[in-house]
mmCIF file of C-alpha atoms in Angstrom:
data_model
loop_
_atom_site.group_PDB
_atom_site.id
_atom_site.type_symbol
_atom_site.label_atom_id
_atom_site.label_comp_id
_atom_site.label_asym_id
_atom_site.label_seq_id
_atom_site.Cartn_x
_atom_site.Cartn_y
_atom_site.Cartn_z
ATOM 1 C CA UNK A 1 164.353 44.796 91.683
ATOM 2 C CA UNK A 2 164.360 48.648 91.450
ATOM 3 C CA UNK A 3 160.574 48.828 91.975
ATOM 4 C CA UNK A 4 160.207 46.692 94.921
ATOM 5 C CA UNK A 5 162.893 48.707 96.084
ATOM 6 C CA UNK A 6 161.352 51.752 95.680
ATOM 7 C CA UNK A 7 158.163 50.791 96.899
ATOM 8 C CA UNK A 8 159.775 49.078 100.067
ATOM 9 C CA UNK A 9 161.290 52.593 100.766
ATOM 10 C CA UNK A 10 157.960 54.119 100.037
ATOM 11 C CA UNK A 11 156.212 52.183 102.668
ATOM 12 C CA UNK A 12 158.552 52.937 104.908
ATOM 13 C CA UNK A 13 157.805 56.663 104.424
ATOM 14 C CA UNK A 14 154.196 56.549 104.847
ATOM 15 C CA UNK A 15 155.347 54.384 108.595
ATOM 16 C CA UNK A 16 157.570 57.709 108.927
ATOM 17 C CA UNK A 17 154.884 59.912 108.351
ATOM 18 C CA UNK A 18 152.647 58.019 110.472
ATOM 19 C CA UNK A 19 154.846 58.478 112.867
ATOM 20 C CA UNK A 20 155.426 62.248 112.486
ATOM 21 C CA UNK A 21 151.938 62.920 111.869
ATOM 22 C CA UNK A 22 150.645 61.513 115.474
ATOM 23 C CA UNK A 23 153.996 62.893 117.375
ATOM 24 C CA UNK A 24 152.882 66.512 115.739
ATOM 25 C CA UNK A 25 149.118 66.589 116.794
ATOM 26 C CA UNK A 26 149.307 64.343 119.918
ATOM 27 C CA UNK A 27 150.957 67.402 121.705
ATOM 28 C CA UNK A 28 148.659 70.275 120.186
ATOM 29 C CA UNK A 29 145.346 68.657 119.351
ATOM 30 C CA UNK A 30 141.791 68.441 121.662
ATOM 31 C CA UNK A 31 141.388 64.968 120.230
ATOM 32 C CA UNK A 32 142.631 61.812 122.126
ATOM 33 C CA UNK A 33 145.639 59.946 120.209
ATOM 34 C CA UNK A 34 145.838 57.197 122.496
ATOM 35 C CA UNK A 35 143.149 54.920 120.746
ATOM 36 C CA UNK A 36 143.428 53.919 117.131
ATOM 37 C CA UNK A 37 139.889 54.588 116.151
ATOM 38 C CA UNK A 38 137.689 57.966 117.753
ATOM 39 C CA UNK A 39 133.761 59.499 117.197
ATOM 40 C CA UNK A 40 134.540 62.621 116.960
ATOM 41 C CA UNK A 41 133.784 66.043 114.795
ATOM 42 C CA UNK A 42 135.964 64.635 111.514
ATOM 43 C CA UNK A 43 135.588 68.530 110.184
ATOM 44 C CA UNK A 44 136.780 69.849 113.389
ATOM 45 C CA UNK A 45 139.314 67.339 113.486
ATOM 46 C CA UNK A 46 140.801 68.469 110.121
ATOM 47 C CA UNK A 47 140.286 72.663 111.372
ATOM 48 C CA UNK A 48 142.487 71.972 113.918
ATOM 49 C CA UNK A 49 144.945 69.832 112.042
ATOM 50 C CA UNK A 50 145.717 72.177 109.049
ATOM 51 C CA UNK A 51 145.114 75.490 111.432
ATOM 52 C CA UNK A 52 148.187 73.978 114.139
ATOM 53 C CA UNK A 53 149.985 71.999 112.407
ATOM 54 C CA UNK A 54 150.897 72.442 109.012
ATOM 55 C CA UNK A 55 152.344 76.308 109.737
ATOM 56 C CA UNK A 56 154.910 74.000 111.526
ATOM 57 C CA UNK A 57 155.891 72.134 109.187
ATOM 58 C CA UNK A 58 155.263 73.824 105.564
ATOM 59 C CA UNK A 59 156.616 77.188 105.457
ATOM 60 C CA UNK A 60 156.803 76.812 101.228
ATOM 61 C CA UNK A 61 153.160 76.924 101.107
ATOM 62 C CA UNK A 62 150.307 78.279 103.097
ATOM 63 C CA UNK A 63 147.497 76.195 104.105
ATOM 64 C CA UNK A 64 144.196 77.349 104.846
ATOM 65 C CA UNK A 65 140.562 75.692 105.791
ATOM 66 C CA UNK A 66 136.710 76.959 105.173
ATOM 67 C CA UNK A 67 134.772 74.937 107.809
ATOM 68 C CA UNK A 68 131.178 75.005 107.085
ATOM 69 C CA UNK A 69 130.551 71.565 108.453
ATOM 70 C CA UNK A 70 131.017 71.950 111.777
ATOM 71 C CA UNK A 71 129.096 69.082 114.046
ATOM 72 C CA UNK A 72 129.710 66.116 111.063
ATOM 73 C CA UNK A 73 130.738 63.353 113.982
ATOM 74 C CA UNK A 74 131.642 59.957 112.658
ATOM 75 C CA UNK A 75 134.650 57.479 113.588
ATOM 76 C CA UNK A 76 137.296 57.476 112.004
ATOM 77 C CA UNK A 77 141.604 57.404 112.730
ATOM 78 C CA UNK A 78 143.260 60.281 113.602
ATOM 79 C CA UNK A 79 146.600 58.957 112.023
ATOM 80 C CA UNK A 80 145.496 58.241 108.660
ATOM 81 C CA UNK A 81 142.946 61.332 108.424
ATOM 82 C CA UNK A 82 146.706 63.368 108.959
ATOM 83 C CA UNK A 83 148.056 61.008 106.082
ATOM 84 C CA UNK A 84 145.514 62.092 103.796
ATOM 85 C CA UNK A 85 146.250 66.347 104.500
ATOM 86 C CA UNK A 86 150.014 65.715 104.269
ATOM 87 C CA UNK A 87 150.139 63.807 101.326
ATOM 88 C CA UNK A 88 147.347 65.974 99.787
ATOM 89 C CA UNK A 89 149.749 68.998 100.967
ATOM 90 C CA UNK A 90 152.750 67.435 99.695
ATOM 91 C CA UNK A 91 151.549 67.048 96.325
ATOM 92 C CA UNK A 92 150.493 70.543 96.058
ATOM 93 C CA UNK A 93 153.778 71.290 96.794
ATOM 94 C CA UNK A 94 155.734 69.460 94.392
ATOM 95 C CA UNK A 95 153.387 70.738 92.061
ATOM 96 C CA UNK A 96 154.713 74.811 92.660
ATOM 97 C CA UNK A 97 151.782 75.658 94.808
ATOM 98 C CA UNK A 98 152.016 78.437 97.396
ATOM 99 C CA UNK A 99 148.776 78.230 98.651
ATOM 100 C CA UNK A 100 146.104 75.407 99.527
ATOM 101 C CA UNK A 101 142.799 75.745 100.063
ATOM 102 C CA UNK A 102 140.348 72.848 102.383
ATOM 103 C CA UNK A 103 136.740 73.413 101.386
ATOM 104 C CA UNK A 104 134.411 71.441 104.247
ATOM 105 C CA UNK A 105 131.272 71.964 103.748
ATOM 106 C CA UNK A 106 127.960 69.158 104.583
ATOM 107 C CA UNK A 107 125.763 68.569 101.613
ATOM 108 C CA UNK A 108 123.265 66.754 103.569
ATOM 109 C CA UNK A 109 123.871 65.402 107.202
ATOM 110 C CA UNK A 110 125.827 62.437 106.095
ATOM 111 C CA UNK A 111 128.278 63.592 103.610
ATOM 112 C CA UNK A 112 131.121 65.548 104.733
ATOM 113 C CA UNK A 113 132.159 67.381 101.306
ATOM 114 C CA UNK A 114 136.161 68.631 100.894
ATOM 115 C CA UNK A 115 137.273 70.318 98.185
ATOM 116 C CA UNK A 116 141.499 70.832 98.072
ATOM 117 C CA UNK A 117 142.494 73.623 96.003
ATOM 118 C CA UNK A 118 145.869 74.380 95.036
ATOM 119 C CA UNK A 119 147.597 77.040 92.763
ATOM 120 C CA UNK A 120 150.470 74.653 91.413
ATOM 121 C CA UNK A 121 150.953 74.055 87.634
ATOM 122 C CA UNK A 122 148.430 71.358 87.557
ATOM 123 C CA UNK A 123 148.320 67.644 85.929
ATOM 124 C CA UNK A 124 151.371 67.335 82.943
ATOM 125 C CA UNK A 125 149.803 66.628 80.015
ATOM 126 C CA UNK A 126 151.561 63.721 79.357
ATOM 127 C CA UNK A 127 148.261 62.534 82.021
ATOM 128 C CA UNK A 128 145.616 61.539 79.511
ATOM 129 C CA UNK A 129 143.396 59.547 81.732
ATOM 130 C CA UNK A 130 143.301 61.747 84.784
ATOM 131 C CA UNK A 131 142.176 59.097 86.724
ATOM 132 C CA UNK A 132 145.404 57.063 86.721
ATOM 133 C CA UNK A 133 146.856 59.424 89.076
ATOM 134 C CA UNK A 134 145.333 57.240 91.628
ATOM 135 C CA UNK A 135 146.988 54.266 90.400
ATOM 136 C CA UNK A 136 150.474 52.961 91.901
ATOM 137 C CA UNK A 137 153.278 54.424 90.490
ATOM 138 C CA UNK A 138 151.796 57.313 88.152
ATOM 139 C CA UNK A 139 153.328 59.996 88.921
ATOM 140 C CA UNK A 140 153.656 64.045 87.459
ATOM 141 C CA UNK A 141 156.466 65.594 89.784
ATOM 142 C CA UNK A 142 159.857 63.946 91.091
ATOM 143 C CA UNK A 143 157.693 61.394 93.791
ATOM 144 C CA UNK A 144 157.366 58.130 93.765
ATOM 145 C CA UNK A 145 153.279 57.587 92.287
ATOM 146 C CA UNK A 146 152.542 55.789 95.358
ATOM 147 C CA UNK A 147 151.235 59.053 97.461
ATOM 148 C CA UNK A 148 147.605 59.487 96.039
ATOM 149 C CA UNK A 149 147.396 55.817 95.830
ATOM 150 C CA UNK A 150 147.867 55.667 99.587
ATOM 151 C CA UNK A 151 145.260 58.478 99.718
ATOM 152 C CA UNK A 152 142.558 56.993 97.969
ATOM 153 C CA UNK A 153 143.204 53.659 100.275
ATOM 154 C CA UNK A 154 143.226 55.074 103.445
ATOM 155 C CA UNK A 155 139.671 57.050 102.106
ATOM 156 C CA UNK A 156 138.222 53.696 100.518
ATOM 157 C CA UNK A 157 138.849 52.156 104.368
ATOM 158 C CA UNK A 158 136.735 54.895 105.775
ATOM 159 C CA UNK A 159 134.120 53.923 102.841
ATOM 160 C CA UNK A 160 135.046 57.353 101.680
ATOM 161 C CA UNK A 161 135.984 58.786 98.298
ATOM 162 C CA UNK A 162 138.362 61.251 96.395
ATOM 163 C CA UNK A 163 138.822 62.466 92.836
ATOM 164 C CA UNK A 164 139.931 64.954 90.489
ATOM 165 C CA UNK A 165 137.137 67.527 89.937
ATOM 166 C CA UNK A 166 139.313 70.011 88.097
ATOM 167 C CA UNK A 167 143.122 70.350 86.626
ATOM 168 C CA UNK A 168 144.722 73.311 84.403
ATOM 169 C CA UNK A 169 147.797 75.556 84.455
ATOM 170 C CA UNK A 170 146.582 77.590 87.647
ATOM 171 C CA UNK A 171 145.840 74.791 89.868
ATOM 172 C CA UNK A 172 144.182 71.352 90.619
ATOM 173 C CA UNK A 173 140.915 70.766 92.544
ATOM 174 C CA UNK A 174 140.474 67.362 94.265
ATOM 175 C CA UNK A 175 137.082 66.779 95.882
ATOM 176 C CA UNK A 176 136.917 64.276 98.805
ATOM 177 C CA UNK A 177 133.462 62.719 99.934
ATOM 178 C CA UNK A 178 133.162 60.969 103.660
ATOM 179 C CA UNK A 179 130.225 59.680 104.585
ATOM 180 C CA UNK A 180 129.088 58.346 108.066
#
C-alpha cells in the first residue's frame, strides 16, 4: 500500500540521516564515533554538535545553544543524539523558522533539561490534541508524521523524555528531559 510505502521510504531516511549525521561529526567532533555507545558530557556533546555542524548544513535557519549544564556525563549514542537535533531542526524549518534556540540547563545533577525554541508559525490548528504530534503519521507541514515519532523513540531508549511545553503563531517550545 501507499503507507507502507511511505513509511518504508521514511525508514530509509532516518538510515540516510544516520548516515550523514555520523559522516558530519566523525570528522569535526572531540567525541569518539567508533563505538556505538560513549560516557561522555551529553551537554557538551550537543554544544559542539549544533555549534559545528549545523552552520554546514542549514543555511535557512540559524541554530544556536545556551549551555548551562556543562559536566552532565551519562552514556548515551552519538548517532541518535544527532537524530534527535536534526529532526528537531528540520521541523523548525518546515515550520518557517529562521532561528532555533537549545536551552541546556541541569535542574538537579541528574536531569539534563533542553528546551528547543523556534520562531516558525507554530502547531496548525487543525492539532487539537497537541500530543498526537508524537504519534506516527500526524503531521502539520509537507513531512511524512514519522519525524517526532522517531524523536520521542530514540529519547524513550535513553529513558529520556520530550514534549510540547508551548505552541502559538510566533513559535513552538519543545522541552526535552534526560536523565542519567
Amino acid at each position: 500500500t501507499i503507507d507502507e510505502l511511505q513509511e518504508t521510504f521514511e525508514n530509509l531516511r532516518l538510515l540516510n540521516q544516520q548516515v550523514i549525521s555520523a559522516s558530519r561529526f566523525a570528522t569535526t567532533a572531540n567525541f569518539r564515533m567508533e563505538s556505538s555507545s560513549i560516557d561522555e558530557d551529553l551537554s557538551q556533546y550537543i554544544s559542539q554538535y549544533i555549534e559545528r555542524i549545523c552552520p554546514i548544513h542549514e543555511s535557512r535557519i540559524t541554530v544556536e545553544v545556551n549551555n548551562q549544564a556543562h559536566g552532565f556525563k551519562r552514556r548515551f549514542k552519538p548517532i541518535e543524539v544527532s537524530i534527535v537535533l536534526d529532526n528537531l531542526i528540520d521541523n523548525a524549518r518546515k515550520a518557517g523558522a529562521t532561528h532555533i534556540l537549545f536551552e541546556l540547563s541541569k535542574k538537579d545533577g541528574n536531569v539534563l533539561d533542553i528546551l528547543v525554541k523556534d520562531n516558525g508559525f507554530g502547531l496548525d490548528s487543525s492539532i487539537t490534541t497537541p500530543d498526537s504530534i508524537f504519534e506516527k503519521g500526524v503531521t502539520t507541514t509537507y513531512g511524512s508524521g514519522l519525524g517526532l515519532h522517531h524523536v520521542r523513540q530514540l529519547l524513550e531508549g535513553m529513558k529520556s523524555s520530550i514534549s510540547l511545553k508551548d505552541t502559538n503563531a510566533n513559535g513552538t517550545i519543545f522541552e526535552l528531559k534526560v536523565y542519567r
